Amino acid sequence: MTRSYSYLLLVFLLAAQPVWSQWQPAPWPVLKHYDNAHLYNIALPLGGIGTGTVSLGGRGELRDWEIMNKPAKGFSTVTVGNNAPFFAIHVQPANGKPVTKALLGPLDPAEYLHYEGRPVNQHGFPRFAEASFDAAYPLGQVNLSDPKMPVTVKIKGFNPFVPGDADASGIPMAVLAYEVTNTGKEPLTVAVCGSMRNFIGKDGSQYRKDWKGDVIPLGARKNQNVYKAGDGFRGIYMYSDSVNRQDPAWGTIALTTNSSSGVSYRTSSRSNDWENAMLDFWDDFSADGQLTEKDKLVDDDPLASLAVQKTIAPGQTQTYSFFITWRFPNRPAWSSYSLQPGQNTVGNYYATQYADAWDVMTRALPRLPALEQKTLQFVNAFLASTYPDVIKEAALFNLATLRSQTVFRIPSGHLMGWEGVFDENGSCFGSCTHVWNYEQATAFLFADLSQSMRDIEFNYATNPAGKMSFRVMLPLSKAQDWNNAAADGQMGTVLKFYRDWQLSGNPEFLRKNWEPVKRVMSYAWIPGGWDGNQDGVMEGRQHNTMDVDYFGPNPQMGFWYLAALKATAEMATAMKDKALAQKCLDLYQKGSNWMDQNLFNGEYYEHKITDPKTFAFLDWEHNPNVVVPDYQLGKGCLVDQLVGQMMAHVLGLGYLAKPEHIRKALQSVMKYNYLDNFSDHFNNMRSYVMGDEAGLLMASWPKGRLKVPFPYFAESMTGFEYTAAVGMLYEGQTENALKCLKSIRDRFDGRKRNPFNEPECGHHYARSMTSWNTVLAWSGFRYSGVSESMAFTDRPGTYFWSNGSAWGTCTIAPEAALNRVSLTVLNGKIRLRQVELQGGGKQRFKQPKEVAEGEKLDFTVQQ
């Protein structure tokens, strides 16, 4: 093994520089380019895990200010107009007329019409003529140019994202660097300025209430701005003495720069009668690129501006760095945000790490060079891997969900998640198990966050009988108040626990939680339960992710159950509970055989509807004579009928039924559910695919549809589509899988939809992170810390891998009858006794190998 000290040397050299110049953005990679015609809906979230975000738009705009403990889609701190936050540039040639423009690309034709001439923010400002966007999440770059301007500008926005380090990836910060290049033949004096109002107390809600419950008119605040200098940075600190300190929208914001010279500022403007505040600012900045401080604060939400001026020689590029930081500690529980301040507040983990927005900057700036390098190391390693670009895009861009308001952390550090978020509220509370079951990104990138979700599921949400509330109430003392179990949700949590145990290799994690894990599994066997007769088949009333109850055996719940039985058998063996291990294996074998014999119809697995009278069930029309309950699957071909099999492959549990049946079922999903054009498709529910777009239907009925099928049957949703595509990858149906993946990502083209936001029931839907499974399926990567083993495909190439606490790359190069393998750890450390390549061949080491960060392990495997 060899050790590289390049990273340590880089940190040392950066530390030796003057503090003012510690951070300048390095060159960034690009995975996806969006031209001028595909920018309208781009919004890349800038913010940490559990901190809220502000998004960088495709044309350089700052949109969706969601930093005050709630979603706020479309919120730009003010009603639409010229007073929303923005950056501007002033260019003064040595011999010529100065020019001032907003650092924004051109308006879209759809933005021209408005009843009062205020169609969008900064509608009345001069803009750059051309714009494009380059992305490799979490890195976003806006390219601005104009034939009338002697400069081009690249706006670089990011927030550190370091797998395995949730705190480094959870900083409440938006980093913005404006790289200005002099394209002319004479020196230029160039200033870049950021302006934003102190909008503390305004969270994007249509109506807000004060602590008495009275509606507050927008703008009824007396907020304060003050210019300060910190250690290596300076800027404007925003606070409020009038907003109630228990309000979710109470907190602090800072707009700062690390420039050591050329800095000017304003903490206010003149009053904004007839929009004169912005006129006053524009005249000031346009005069000479420098700002003049006002004598006093005016307005309830005073306008703050911070500018940096530099000289740029011909052909030279100068970087202007700005930072927006925040701290809003009063996160409410799942309840309505209209509650009085302090009522049902659970708080934020990140707020325990920082005293205020200024403290965020003080602590983060010295770390930023190293954190950017680790972020780049992650992104570059991922992009250099031998994955098709569509897999890279699907997996990487959906990580934005972890940074959205879908996700937050309570002060204990536990990760909580909505299913998604609506424009102003969370969607479907409670870290819903039957939704979060699908995604693997959290576990494979942040093990501690994933394990915190298991802690809540098994130690807070589960009652003594083993019934797990599939939605967790907050505070955690009320976790079980929902008091409803979901069959797929509960079985999936057993598999997720098994996964987290395997990835960690921590025997104490299993020992500590074994009793609740057993209870959760055994709950399936209670009299009248999902498998009350203990024949290995779920037959009872099964609530599931379709938000209805299925009656009778079906593949969706059945395969979750079979996989959970196999996982429990392995855990029971590790805990020396031979009786339970044998029981689970016996049930698994019975159930697997029964499903192949009774549910597989020659093309796919279907649902055998049980007589509803057995379960005292009436249909939704309350007809006592109903034979077939409403909202069932029946003989339909379900898009995710093999979701349990997908999970089993991810975890190395093998096939749950006959392999040839699994392969045939996936071929049938493609045959019956894939539409290459939705123009003639009828859908009575929600439309996530429209017009000439392609995708996979939730269900099809080759043998005739039920009159009242489950509600979402005619829809198409990305998380379910990814599930089917991942199954196809595992079965070698590569062409079909890539076709499905391309159909999804073609829909998120920047013009029609945001590439960083795949909705289902809400924006940034958690199930969209199922896309990370495509990485696992293509690479064949598995890691077990229990057996200290790792597996990969034997396909030649380089593959990014991660187990939640360590990550790196593995290169496989065939040579004669051997495969040369080079395993590199870029972060963390792992222990290995064995590496196996699928298709045959393994290397077992005589002594366990511990490979640490910066080390590489080279060996050969017989083909």
Short mmCIF file of N, CA and C in Angstrom, two decimals, residues 788-854:
data_model
loop_
_atom_site.label_atom_id
_atom_site.label_comp_id
_atom_site.label_asym_id
_atom_site.label_seq_id
_atom_site.Cartn_x
_atom_site.Cartn_y
_atom_site.Cartn_z
N GLU A 788 -16.31 -8.19 6.27
CA GLU A 788 -15.18 -7.42 5.74
C GLU A 788 -14.88 -7.82 4.30
N SER A 789 -15.95 -7.76 3.50
CA SER A 789 -15.83 -8.15 2.10
C SER A 789 -16.43 -7.08 1.20
N MET A 790 -15.96 -7.06 -0.03
CA MET A 790 -16.43 -6.10 -1.02
C MET A 790 -16.63 -6.82 -2.33
N ALA A 791 -17.61 -6.38 -3.11
CA ALA A 791 -17.88 -7.00 -4.41
C ALA A 791 -18.06 -5.93 -5.46
N PHE A 792 -17.66 -6.27 -6.69
CA PHE A 792 -17.84 -5.40 -7.85
C PHE A 792 -18.18 -6.25 -9.07
N THR A 793 -18.64 -5.57 -10.10
CA THR A 793 -18.78 -6.22 -11.39
C THR A 793 -17.39 -6.59 -11.91
N ASP A 794 -17.33 -7.53 -12.83
CA ASP A 794 -16.05 -7.83 -13.46
C ASP A 794 -15.91 -7.09 -14.79
N ARG A 795 -16.87 -6.19 -15.07
CA ARG A 795 -16.79 -5.37 -16.28
C ARG A 795 -15.63 -4.39 -16.14
N PRO A 796 -14.72 -4.31 -17.10
CA PRO A 796 -13.58 -3.38 -16.98
C PRO A 796 -14.06 -1.94 -16.83
N GLY A 797 -13.35 -1.21 -16.00
CA GLY A 797 -13.68 0.20 -15.80
C GLY A 797 -13.27 0.68 -14.43
N THR A 798 -13.62 1.93 -14.15
CA THR A 798 -13.36 2.54 -12.85
C THR A 798 -14.70 2.90 -12.23
N TYR A 799 -14.87 2.54 -10.95
CA TYR A 799 -16.17 2.69 -10.31
C TYR A 799 -16.04 3.41 -8.97
N PHE A 800 -16.80 4.49 -8.84
CA PHE A 800 -16.92 5.14 -7.54
C PHE A 800 -17.69 4.21 -6.60
N TRP A 801 -17.25 4.14 -5.35
CA TRP A 801 -17.96 3.34 -4.35
C TRP A 801 -18.04 4.11 -3.04
N SER A 802 -19.00 3.79 -2.23
CA SER A 802 -19.13 4.41 -0.91
C SER A 802 -19.95 3.50 -0.01
N ASN A 803 -19.63 3.50 1.26
CA ASN A 803 -20.39 2.67 2.21
C ASN A 803 -20.99 3.49 3.34
N GLY A 804 -21.02 4.81 3.17
CA GLY A 804 -21.63 5.67 4.16
C GLY A 804 -20.64 6.33 5.08
N SER A 805 -19.47 5.74 5.23
CA SER A 805 -18.43 6.33 6.08
C SER A 805 -17.09 6.42 5.36
N ALA A 806 -16.91 5.67 4.30
CA ALA A 806 -15.70 5.73 3.49
C ALA A 806 -16.11 5.70 2.02
N TRP A 807 -15.22 6.24 1.17
CA TRP A 807 -15.51 6.20 -0.26
C TRP A 807 -14.22 6.33 -1.06
N GLY A 808 -14.34 5.89 -2.30
CA GLY A 808 -13.16 5.92 -3.16
C GLY A 808 -13.51 5.38 -4.54
N THR A 809 -12.51 4.80 -5.20
CA THR A 809 -12.71 4.24 -6.54
C THR A 809 -12.10 2.86 -6.63
N CYS A 810 -12.59 2.08 -7.56
CA CYS A 810 -12.03 0.76 -7.84
C CYS A 810 -11.89 0.62 -9.35
N THR A 811 -10.67 0.35 -9.80
CA THR A 811 -10.41 0.16 -11.23
C THR A 811 -10.16 -1.30 -11.51
N ILE A 812 -10.86 -1.82 -12.50
CA ILE A 812 -10.73 -3.23 -12.89
C ILE A 812 -10.21 -3.27 -14.32
N ALA A 813 -9.04 -3.88 -14.50
CA ALA A 813 -8.40 -3.92 -15.82
C ALA A 813 -8.04 -5.36 -16.15
N PRO A 814 -8.65 -5.95 -17.18
CA PRO A 814 -8.33 -7.34 -17.54
C PRO A 814 -6.95 -7.44 -18.17
N GLU A 815 -6.27 -8.52 -17.83
CA GLU A 815 -4.95 -8.76 -18.40
C GLU A 815 -4.72 -10.27 -18.41
N ALA A 816 -4.63 -10.83 -19.63
CA ALA A 816 -4.51 -12.28 -19.80
C ALA A 816 -5.68 -12.94 -19.08
N ALA A 817 -5.39 -13.87 -18.18
CA ALA A 817 -6.46 -14.58 -17.47
C ALA A 817 -6.75 -13.95 -16.12
N LEU A 818 -6.24 -12.73 -15.93
CA LEU A 818 -6.39 -12.07 -14.64
C LEU A 818 -7.15 -10.76 -14.78
N ASN A 819 -7.72 -10.30 -13.69
CA ASN A 819 -8.23 -8.95 -13.57
C ASN A 819 -7.36 -8.21 -12.57
N ARG A 820 -6.73 -7.16 -13.04
CA ARG A 820 -5.95 -6.33 -12.12
C ARG A 820 -6.90 -5.34 -11.46
N VAL A 821 -6.86 -5.31 -10.15
CA VAL A 821 -7.78 -4.48 -9.38
C VAL A 821 -6.98 -3.47 -8.58
N SER A 822 -7.39 -2.21 -8.67
CA SER A 822 -6.76 -1.14 -7.90
C SER A 822 -7.85 -0.43 -7.11
N LEU A 823 -7.81 -0.63 -5.80
CA LEU A 823 -8.83 -0.07 -4.90
C LEU A 823 -8.23 1.11 -4.15
N THR A 824 -8.84 2.29 -4.31
CA THR A 824 -8.35 3.50 -3.67
C THR A 824 -9.38 4.01 -2.69
N VAL A 825 -8.92 4.39 -1.50
CA VAL A 825 -9.79 5.02 -0.50
C VAL A 825 -9.47 6.52 -0.50
N LEU A 826 -10.46 7.32 -0.82
CA LEU A 826 -10.28 8.77 -0.88
C LEU A 826 -10.76 9.46 0.38
N ASN A 827 -11.57 8.76 1.17
CA ASN A 827 -12.06 9.34 2.42
C ASN A 827 -12.42 8.21 3.38
N GLY A 828 -12.06 8.37 4.66
CA GLY A 828 -12.37 7.36 5.65
C GLY A 828 -11.41 6.18 5.57
N LYS A 829 -11.86 5.03 6.06
CA LYS A 829 -11.05 3.81 5.99
C LYS A 829 -11.97 2.60 6.01
N ILE A 830 -11.45 1.48 5.47
CA ILE A 830 -12.21 0.23 5.45
C ILE A 830 -11.28 -0.92 5.80
N ARG A 831 -11.89 -2.02 6.25
CA ARG A 831 -11.15 -3.27 6.47
C ARG A 831 -11.65 -4.29 5.47
N LEU A 832 -10.71 -5.04 4.89
CA LEU A 832 -11.05 -6.02 3.87
C LEU A 832 -10.37 -7.35 4.13
N ARG A 833 -11.17 -8.41 4.05
CA ARG A 833 -10.64 -9.77 4.04
C ARG A 833 -10.78 -10.39 2.66
N GLN A 834 -11.74 -9.86 1.89
CA GLN A 834 -12.03 -10.49 0.60
C GLN A 834 -12.62 -9.48 -0.36
N VAL A 835 -12.22 -9.59 -1.63
CA VAL A 835 -12.84 -8.83 -2.72
C VAL A 835 -13.27 -9.83 -3.78
N GLU A 836 -14.53 -9.72 -4.19
CA GLU A 836 -15.09 -10.65 -5.16
C GLU A 836 -15.56 -9.89 -6.39
N LEU A 837 -15.30 -10.45 -7.55
CA LEU A 837 -15.81 -9.89 -8.79
C LEU A 837 -16.94 -10.77 -9.31
N GLN A 838 -18.04 -10.14 -9.65
CA GLN A 838 -19.18 -10.91 -10.16
C GLN A 838 -18.79 -11.57 -11.48
N GLY A 839 -19.31 -12.74 -11.70
CA GLY A 839 -18.92 -13.50 -12.88
C GLY A 839 -17.80 -14.47 -12.56
N GLY A 840 -17.36 -14.46 -11.30
CA GLY A 840 -16.33 -15.41 -10.88
C GLY A 840 -15.05 -14.74 -10.48
N GLY A 841 -14.37 -15.33 -9.54
CA GLY A 841 -13.07 -14.84 -9.10
C GLY A 841 -13.17 -14.01 -7.84
N LYS A 842 -12.27 -14.30 -6.92
CA LYS A 842 -12.21 -13.53 -5.68
C LYS A 842 -10.78 -13.55 -5.16
N GLN A 843 -10.47 -12.55 -4.40
CA GLN A 843 -9.16 -12.48 -3.73
C GLN A 843 -9.42 -12.44 -2.24
N ARG A 844 -8.91 -13.46 -1.55
CA ARG A 844 -9.03 -13.50 -0.10
C ARG A 844 -7.64 -13.28 0.49
N PHE A 845 -7.51 -12.29 1.33
CA PHE A 845 -6.22 -11.93 1.90
C PHE A 845 -5.92 -12.78 3.13
N LYS A 846 -4.67 -13.11 3.29
CA LYS A 846 -4.27 -13.93 4.43
C LYS A 846 -4.53 -13.20 5.74
N GLN A 847 -4.30 -11.90 5.72
CA GLN A 847 -4.57 -11.07 6.88
C GLN A 847 -5.48 -9.93 6.44
N PRO A 848 -6.40 -9.50 7.30
CA PRO A 848 -7.27 -8.38 6.91
C PRO A 848 -6.45 -7.15 6.54
N LYS A 849 -6.90 -6.48 5.49
CA LYS A 849 -6.24 -5.27 5.04
C LYS A 849 -7.05 -4.06 5.52
N GLU A 850 -6.39 -3.15 6.20
CA GLU A 850 -7.04 -1.89 6.56
C GLU A 850 -6.51 -0.81 5.63
N VAL A 851 -7.40 -0.26 4.82
CA VAL A 851 -7.02 0.73 3.83
C VAL A 851 -7.57 2.08 4.28
N ALA A 852 -6.67 3.02 4.50
CA ALA A 852 -7.06 4.32 5.03
C ALA A 852 -7.06 5.37 3.93
N GLU A 853 -7.55 6.54 4.27
CA GLU A 853 -7.64 7.65 3.33
C GLU A 853 -6.29 7.94 2.68
N GLY A 854 -6.30 8.03 1.35
CA GLY A 854 -5.08 8.31 0.62
C GLY A 854 -4.29 7.08 0.25
#
